[in-house]
CSV table of C-alpha atoms and ligand atoms in Angstrom, one decimal:
chain,number,residue,atom,x,y,z
X,24,MET,CA,99.1,101.8,112.6
X,25,PRO,CA,96.9,99.7,114.9
X,26,VAL,CA,93.9,100.9,116.8
X,27,TYR,CA,94.1,100.8,120.5
X,28,GLU,CA,91.7,101.4,123.3
X,29,PHE,CA,92.5,103.7,126.2
X,30,GLU,CA,90.8,104.3,129.5
X,31,CYS,CA,91.1,107.4,131.6
X,32,PRO,CA,90.6,107.6,135.4
X,33,GLU,CA,87.1,108.8,134.8
X,34,GLY,CA,86.3,105.6,132.9
X,35,HIS,CA,86.1,107.0,129.4
X,36,ILE,CA,87.1,104.6,126.7
X,37,THR,CA,88.8,106.2,123.8
X,38,GLU,CA,89.7,104.3,120.6
X,39,ASP,CA,92.6,105.9,118.8
X,40,LEU,CA,95.0,105.2,116.0
X,41,VAL,CA,98.4,105.5,117.5
X,42,PRO,CA,101.9,104.4,116.7
X,43,MET,CA,103.1,101.1,118.3
X,44,GLY,CA,104.7,101.7,121.7
X,45,THR,CA,102.2,104.5,122.7
X,46,THR,CA,101.2,103.8,126.3
X,47,HIS,CA,98.9,106.6,126.9
X,48,ILE,CA,97.0,109.5,125.3
X,49,LYS,CA,95.0,112.4,126.5
X,50,CYS,CA,91.3,111.7,127.0
X,51,ALA,CA,89.2,113.6,124.5
X,52,LYS,CA,86.4,114.0,127.0
X,53,CYS,CA,88.2,115.1,130.3
X,54,ASN,CA,91.7,115.7,129.1
X,55,LYS,CA,93.1,113.4,131.7
X,56,LYS,CA,95.7,110.8,131.0
X,57,ALA,CA,94.2,107.7,129.5
X,58,LYS,CA,96.1,104.4,129.7
X,59,LYS,CA,96.2,101.8,127.0
X,60,ILE,CA,94.0,98.8,127.6
X,61,ILE,CA,95.8,95.6,126.9
X,62,SER,CA,93.8,93.4,124.6
X,63,GLN,CA,92.7,90.1,125.9
X,64,CYS,CA,92.8,88.4,122.5
X,65,THR,CA,96.5,87.5,122.5
X,66,PHE,CA,97.2,84.7,120.1
X,67,GLU,CA,98.5,81.4,121.4
X,68,LEU,CA,102.3,81.0,121.3
X,69,LYS,CA,102.5,77.8,123.1
X,70,GLY,CA,101.3,74.5,121.7
X,71,GLY,CA,103.1,73.9,118.4
X,72,GLY,CA,102.9,77.3,116.8
X,73,TRP,CA,105.3,78.3,114.0
X,74,TYR,CA,106.6,81.0,116.3
X,75,ALA,CA,107.6,78.6,119.2
X,76,ASP,CA,109.2,76.2,116.7
X,77,GLY,CA,111.4,78.9,115.2
X,78,TYR,CA,112.4,80.3,118.5
X,79,SER,CA,113.6,77.0,120.0
X,80,SER,CA,116.5,76.7,117.5
X,81,LYS,CA,117.9,80.0,118.7
X,82,GLY,CA,117.4,79.3,122.4
X,83,SER,CA,120.0,76.5,122.6
X,84,LYS,CA,122.8,79.0,123.3
X,85,SER,CA,121.2,79.8,126.7
X,86,SER,CA,122.3,76.4,128.0
X,87,LYS,CA,125.9,77.3,127.5
X,88,LYS,CA,127.6,79.4,130.2
X,89,SER,CA,130.7,81.3,129.5
X,90,ASP,CA,131.9,81.6,133.1
A,1,ZN,ZN1,88.1,110.9,130.3
């Protein structure tokens, strides 16, 4: 399971090991709802990555319209 950072309305940052898809936890310090902080270090999908290349082969069906 990945480690995520959560921030509550009081500004407390909590690092926790949670299942993927978890959007919030309870702050350990104030017991308020802490929201997951989206990481800034997203890897690049554009610009000749393997992911973009594999995806384009499947995307061709979108040009067809079954009207
Ligand atoms: Zn808090």
